Amino acid sequence: MTPVAIALLQKGLVEQKIRLRIVRAWERRTPTTNTLVEAGFLATDRNGDAIHVQIQPMALDIHKHLIIEGSIYMLSNFRVTMPQITFVAVKSEIMLCETRLQQMVDEERFLADIIGKLLIITEEETIHAHRTDRIHKRRRLRILTLHNQVLDISINDKQLDQLNEEELLETVPRPVIIFAGMVVRKAVNGIQLISCFATRLYINPKTYEAAMVNSIYDDVIGPAQLIPADLF
């Protein structure tokens, strides 16, 4: 079944699929027991249109660990309804009630954003990319994400100009970086992100998310580490 765009969604229980990128995600818990009672996210399609997606209560336990801001997902088994909740993330005549969520990886036509605290950066190296048969310059970084994940990131060629080694190594506490417009690829130990011509890096941005990352990892002290590329 070919995925549709938001503008072509049909209301009701029509069998259809859609590929979306999560822009912002949230959850609501009871104050006394901290029980998860509701979750949802704001997502955009390939045309840039946005829609509110509400996770059905029956699917909360299945999906709560899968929802990652900036990632691409294939949605299916959902209902297209009129907004029937108190707070809706985007002004629209429709919303999705989701029951099945599948994360998409190794999809070069869609780019992901991620934010995290820098742990390690490698020295610059020259590599031969067999996939493109080209010579590249590269640095690799390891970060801690908002979702307590350790993620490896490769910054190549022109995008290296956005990295200031001295600044990254001297900043204490370790810098928080937004990696915007990253290609997602499968790796031996999960996934990794690789820069492309659309990649932009934002070092210690004055945003709520950056403050959250610093708060979560306030026990990660000292400067970031610089290591030889062959030790990464």
mmCIF file of C-alpha atoms in Angstrom:
data_model
loop_
_atom_site.group_PDB
_atom_site.id
_atom_site.type_symbol
_atom_site.label_atom_id
_atom_site.label_comp_id
_atom_site.label_asym_id
_atom_site.label_seq_id
_atom_site.Cartn_x
_atom_site.Cartn_y
_atom_site.Cartn_z
ATOM 1 C CA MET A 1 0.000 0.000 0.000
ATOM 2 C CA THR A 2 1.419 3.394 -1.021
ATOM 3 C CA PRO A 3 1.646 5.956 1.810
ATOM 4 C CA VAL A 4 -0.560 9.024 1.396
ATOM 5 C CA ALA A 5 -0.026 12.658 2.367
ATOM 6 C CA ILE A 6 -1.993 14.425 5.107
ATOM 7 C CA ALA A 7 -4.107 16.269 2.533
ATOM 8 C CA LEU A 8 -5.292 12.941 1.054
ATOM 9 C CA LEU A 9 -6.275 11.215 4.310
ATOM 10 C CA GLN A 10 -9.810 9.849 4.365
ATOM 11 C CA LYS A 11 -11.933 10.028 7.499
ATOM 12 C CA GLY A 12 -13.088 6.896 9.265
ATOM 13 C CA LEU A 13 -11.622 3.403 9.457
ATOM 14 C CA VAL A 14 -10.311 3.363 5.879
ATOM 15 C CA GLU A 15 -7.159 1.233 5.535
ATOM 16 C CA GLN A 16 -4.349 3.662 4.729
ATOM 17 C CA LYS A 17 -0.720 4.382 5.590
ATOM 18 C CA ILE A 18 1.182 7.607 6.074
ATOM 19 C CA ARG A 19 4.859 8.434 6.596
ATOM 20 C CA LEU A 20 5.387 11.200 9.143
ATOM 21 C CA ARG A 21 8.189 12.918 10.989
ATOM 22 C CA ILE A 22 7.665 13.643 14.693
ATOM 23 C CA VAL A 23 8.282 17.319 15.440
ATOM 24 C CA ARG A 24 7.201 17.439 19.103
ATOM 25 C CA ALA A 25 6.054 14.649 21.413
ATOM 26 C CA TRP A 26 4.484 14.735 24.879
ATOM 27 C CA GLU A 27 2.913 12.551 27.530
ATOM 28 C CA ARG A 28 0.604 13.060 30.529
ATOM 29 C CA ARG A 29 0.933 11.186 33.813
ATOM 30 C CA THR A 30 -1.134 11.110 36.995
ATOM 31 C CA PRO A 31 0.434 13.335 39.693
ATOM 32 C CA THR A 32 0.094 10.753 42.470
ATOM 33 C CA THR A 33 1.192 7.476 40.852
ATOM 34 C CA ASN A 34 3.118 8.777 37.809
ATOM 35 C CA THR A 35 1.063 6.395 35.656
ATOM 36 C CA LEU A 36 1.139 7.154 31.925
ATOM 37 C CA VAL A 37 -2.412 7.995 30.836
ATOM 38 C CA GLU A 38 -1.985 9.853 27.556
ATOM 39 C CA ALA A 39 0.589 10.485 24.836
ATOM 40 C CA GLY A 40 0.650 12.194 21.488
ATOM 41 C CA PHE A 41 2.789 14.103 19.034
ATOM 42 C CA LEU A 42 2.819 16.760 16.338
ATOM 43 C CA ALA A 43 4.009 15.397 12.988
ATOM 44 C CA THR A 44 4.667 16.630 9.459
ATOM 45 C CA ASP A 45 4.523 14.864 6.095
ATOM 46 C CA ARG A 46 6.725 15.212 3.003
ATOM 47 C CA ASN A 47 4.775 18.313 1.936
ATOM 48 C CA GLY A 48 5.372 20.107 5.233
ATOM 49 C CA ASP A 49 1.741 19.815 6.359
ATOM 50 C CA ALA A 50 1.214 19.125 10.072
ATOM 51 C CA ILE A 51 -1.229 16.957 12.015
ATOM 52 C CA HIS A 52 -1.954 16.061 15.648
ATOM 53 C CA VAL A 53 -1.530 12.343 16.415
ATOM 54 C CA GLN A 54 -3.018 10.901 19.598
ATOM 55 C CA ILE A 55 -1.833 7.497 20.841
ATOM 56 C CA GLN A 56 -4.713 5.210 21.749
ATOM 57 C CA PRO A 57 -4.716 4.109 25.438
ATOM 58 C CA MET A 58 -4.449 0.442 24.424
ATOM 59 C CA ALA A 59 -1.207 1.188 22.558
ATOM 60 C CA LEU A 60 0.559 3.372 25.151
ATOM 61 C CA ASP A 61 2.765 0.617 26.569
ATOM 62 C CA ILE A 62 3.785 -0.483 23.073
ATOM 63 C CA HIS A 63 4.687 2.927 21.721
ATOM 64 C CA LYS A 64 5.977 4.977 24.648
ATOM 65 C CA HIS A 65 9.588 3.835 24.088
ATOM 66 C CA LEU A 66 9.427 4.261 20.295
ATOM 67 C CA ILE A 67 8.499 7.925 20.083
ATOM 68 C CA ILE A 68 11.611 9.980 19.303
ATOM 69 C CA GLU A 69 11.416 13.600 18.190
ATOM 70 C CA GLY A 70 12.947 14.145 14.760
ATOM 71 C CA SER A 71 12.553 10.528 13.636
ATOM 72 C CA ILE A 72 10.514 9.206 10.709
ATOM 73 C CA TYR A 73 7.678 6.709 11.206
ATOM 74 C CA MET A 74 5.223 4.727 9.124
ATOM 75 C CA LEU A 75 1.747 4.901 10.654
ATOM 76 C CA SER A 76 -1.003 2.376 10.006
ATOM 77 C CA ASN A 77 -4.141 1.004 11.668
ATOM 78 C CA PHE A 78 -5.274 4.506 12.605
ATOM 79 C CA ARG A 79 -8.566 6.402 12.564
ATOM 80 C CA VAL A 80 -8.927 9.831 10.998
ATOM 81 C CA THR A 81 -11.357 11.845 13.140
ATOM 82 C CA MET A 82 -12.338 15.390 13.969
ATOM 83 C CA PRO A 83 -10.328 16.832 16.897
ATOM 84 C CA GLN A 84 -12.111 15.510 19.990
ATOM 85 C CA ILE A 85 -9.618 16.305 22.748
ATOM 86 C CA THR A 86 -9.127 19.359 24.947
ATOM 87 C CA PHE A 87 -5.792 20.522 23.545
ATOM 88 C CA VAL A 88 -4.895 20.115 19.870
ATOM 89 C CA ALA A 89 -1.344 20.788 18.655
ATOM 90 C CA VAL A 90 -2.255 22.217 15.253
ATOM 91 C CA LYS A 91 -5.316 23.957 13.828
ATOM 92 C CA SER A 92 -6.892 21.368 11.543
ATOM 93 C CA GLU A 93 -10.205 19.712 10.751
ATOM 94 C CA ILE A 94 -8.740 16.245 11.322
ATOM 95 C CA MET A 95 -6.461 14.361 13.709
ATOM 96 C CA LEU A 96 -5.155 10.789 13.879
ATOM 97 C CA CYS A 97 -5.913 8.239 16.586
ATOM 98 C CA GLU A 98 -2.927 5.917 16.289
ATOM 99 C CA THR A 99 -2.701 2.238 17.164
ATOM 100 C CA ARG A 100 0.389 1.109 15.228
ATOM 101 C CA LEU A 101 3.724 2.893 14.867
ATOM 102 C CA GLN A 102 6.784 1.667 12.953
ATOM 103 C CA GLN A 103 10.070 3.582 13.026
ATOM 104 C CA MET A 104 11.715 4.028 9.643
ATOM 105 C CA VAL A 105 15.517 3.799 9.314
ATOM 106 C CA ASP A 106 17.940 3.947 6.410
ATOM 107 C CA GLU A 107 15.594 6.260 4.508
ATOM 108 C CA GLU A 108 17.769 8.807 2.738
ATOM 109 C CA ARG A 109 14.911 10.943 1.427
ATOM 110 C CA PHE A 110 13.921 11.960 4.958
ATOM 111 C CA LEU A 111 16.161 13.725 7.445
ATOM 112 C CA ALA A 112 16.124 13.607 11.237
ATOM 113 C CA ASP A 113 17.001 16.122 13.949
ATOM 114 C CA ILE A 114 18.503 15.172 17.303
ATOM 115 C CA ILE A 115 19.755 17.016 20.373
ATOM 116 C CA GLY A 116 22.282 15.719 22.870
ATOM 117 C CA LYS A 117 25.227 16.356 25.178
ATOM 118 C CA LEU A 118 28.655 15.795 23.643
ATOM 119 C CA LEU A 119 30.728 12.986 25.156
ATOM 120 C CA ILE A 120 33.480 12.275 22.613
ATOM 121 C CA ILE A 121 34.802 13.796 19.402
ATOM 122 C CA THR A 122 37.444 12.191 17.207
ATOM 123 C CA GLU A 123 40.360 13.774 15.436
ATOM 124 C CA GLU A 124 39.743 14.520 11.762
ATOM 125 C CA GLU A 125 40.397 11.556 9.467
ATOM 126 C CA THR A 126 40.348 10.825 5.734
ATOM 127 C CA ILE A 127 38.271 7.839 4.614
ATOM 128 C CA HIS A 128 37.301 6.091 1.388
ATOM 129 C CA ALA A 129 33.526 5.672 1.150
ATOM 130 C CA HIS A 130 32.934 2.455 -0.796
ATOM 131 C CA ARG A 131 29.263 3.270 -1.324
ATOM 132 C CA THR A 132 30.061 6.427 -3.323
ATOM 133 C CA ASP A 133 33.705 5.608 -4.218
ATOM 134 C CA ARG A 134 34.785 9.004 -2.903
ATOM 135 C CA ILE A 135 37.377 10.286 -0.442
ATOM 136 C CA HIS A 136 35.877 12.085 2.557
ATOM 137 C CA LYS A 137 37.076 13.980 5.595
ATOM 138 C CA ARG A 138 35.250 12.957 8.746
ATOM 139 C CA ARG A 139 34.910 13.401 12.477
ATOM 140 C CA ARG A 140 32.751 11.198 14.656
ATOM 141 C CA LEU A 141 30.929 12.306 17.765
ATOM 142 C CA ARG A 142 29.193 10.421 20.554
ATOM 143 C CA ILE A 143 26.312 12.087 22.393
ATOM 144 C CA LEU A 144 23.767 11.418 25.129
ATOM 145 C CA THR A 145 20.247 12.190 23.878
ATOM 146 C CA LEU A 146 17.149 13.453 25.678
ATOM 147 C CA HIS A 147 15.895 9.870 25.787
ATOM 148 C CA ASN A 148 18.944 8.486 27.629
ATOM 149 C CA GLN A 149 20.387 6.971 24.457
ATOM 150 C CA VAL A 150 24.044 6.891 23.414
ATOM 151 C CA LEU A 151 24.165 7.840 19.730
ATOM 152 C CA ASP A 152 27.060 7.979 17.241
ATOM 153 C CA ILE A 153 27.167 10.765 14.674
ATOM 154 C CA SER A 154 29.405 11.293 11.627
ATOM 155 C CA ILE A 155 30.126 14.808 10.370
ATOM 156 C CA ASN A 156 31.688 14.896 6.905
ATOM 157 C CA ASP A 157 33.386 17.284 4.485
ATOM 158 C CA LYS A 158 31.902 20.816 4.294
ATOM 159 C CA GLN A 159 29.863 20.320 7.465
ATOM 160 C CA LEU A 160 33.131 20.014 9.424
ATOM 161 C CA ASP A 161 33.473 23.793 9.082
ATOM 162 C CA GLN A 162 30.618 24.088 11.590
ATOM 163 C CA LEU A 163 32.704 22.375 14.312
ATOM 164 C CA ASN A 164 35.192 24.382 16.362
ATOM 165 C CA GLU A 165 37.386 21.788 18.089
ATOM 166 C CA GLU A 166 38.832 24.225 20.627
ATOM 167 C CA GLU A 167 35.395 25.513 21.619
ATOM 168 C CA LEU A 168 33.918 22.014 21.949
ATOM 169 C CA LEU A 169 36.770 20.768 24.141
ATOM 170 C CA GLU A 170 37.020 23.825 26.391
ATOM 171 C CA THR A 171 33.310 24.300 27.103
ATOM 172 C CA VAL A 172 32.345 23.169 30.624
ATOM 173 C CA PRO A 173 29.836 21.726 31.207
ATOM 174 C CA ARG A 174 30.077 19.770 27.971
ATOM 175 C CA PRO A 175 28.215 21.452 25.107
ATOM 176 C CA VAL A 176 24.702 20.559 24.010
ATOM 177 C CA ILE A 177 24.364 20.310 20.227
ATOM 178 C CA ILE A 178 21.358 20.226 17.907
ATOM 179 C CA PHE A 179 22.114 18.181 14.791
ATOM 180 C CA ALA A 180 19.514 19.271 12.226
ATOM 181 C CA GLY A 181 19.022 17.555 8.872
ATOM 182 C CA MET A 182 20.821 14.261 9.465
ATOM 183 C CA VAL A 183 20.618 11.092 7.349
ATOM 184 C CA VAL A 184 19.611 7.991 9.353
ATOM 185 C CA ARG A 185 21.541 4.791 8.653
ATOM 186 C CA LYS A 186 21.537 1.290 10.117
ATOM 187 C CA ALA A 187 24.622 0.357 12.124
ATOM 188 C CA VAL A 188 25.877 -2.773 13.847
ATOM 189 C CA ASN A 189 24.776 -1.533 17.272
ATOM 190 C CA GLY A 190 21.557 0.211 16.225
ATOM 191 C CA ILE A 191 21.420 3.392 14.145
ATOM 192 C CA GLN A 192 23.781 6.256 13.439
ATOM 193 C CA LEU A 193 23.321 9.707 11.952
ATOM 194 C CA ILE A 194 25.418 11.032 9.063
ATOM 195 C CA SER A 195 25.655 14.627 7.882
ATOM 196 C CA CYS A 196 24.635 15.764 4.400
ATOM 197 C CA PHE A 197 24.501 19.062 2.508
ATOM 198 C CA ALA A 198 21.375 20.077 4.477
ATOM 199 C CA THR A 199 22.933 19.511 7.913
ATOM 200 C CA ARG A 200 23.141 22.416 10.354
ATOM 201 C CA LEU A 201 24.745 22.292 13.811
ATOM 202 C CA TYR A 202 23.680 24.514 16.708
ATOM 203 C CA ILE A 203 26.065 24.591 19.693
ATOM 204 C CA ASN A 204 24.551 25.365 23.125
ATOM 205 C CA PRO A 205 21.337 26.896 21.723
ATOM 206 C CA LYS A 206 19.203 28.938 24.125
ATOM 207 C CA THR A 207 16.242 26.567 23.946
ATOM 208 C CA TYR A 208 14.077 24.675 26.412
ATOM 209 C CA GLU A 209 15.314 21.332 25.066
ATOM 210 C CA ALA A 210 18.961 22.299 25.590
ATOM 211 C CA ALA A 211 18.191 23.269 29.185
ATOM 212 C CA MET A 212 16.483 19.901 29.660
ATOM 213 C CA VAL A 213 19.529 18.020 28.362
ATOM 214 C CA ASN A 214 21.802 19.942 30.743
ATOM 215 C CA SER A 215 19.452 19.229 33.633
ATOM 216 C CA ILE A 216 19.195 15.502 32.884
ATOM 217 C CA TYR A 217 22.960 15.071 32.621
ATOM 218 C CA ASP A 218 24.124 17.528 35.287
ATOM 219 C CA ASP A 219 26.243 14.701 36.729
ATOM 220 C CA VAL A 220 28.243 14.405 33.471
ATOM 221 C CA ILE A 221 31.117 16.653 34.453
ATOM 222 C CA GLY A 222 34.333 17.789 32.842
ATOM 223 C CA PRO A 223 35.055 18.661 29.201
ATOM 224 C CA ALA A 224 34.361 16.483 26.167
ATOM 225 C CA GLN A 225 37.087 14.024 25.179
ATOM 226 C CA LEU A 226 39.180 14.170 22.005
ATOM 227 C CA ILE A 227 40.367 10.739 20.849
ATOM 228 C CA PRO A 228 42.145 9.343 17.759
ATOM 229 C CA ALA A 229 39.724 8.209 15.061
ATOM 230 C CA ASP A 230 40.920 4.598 15.215
ATOM 231 C CA LEU A 231 39.982 4.368 18.911
ATOM 232 C CA PHE A 232 36.341 5.339 18.394
#
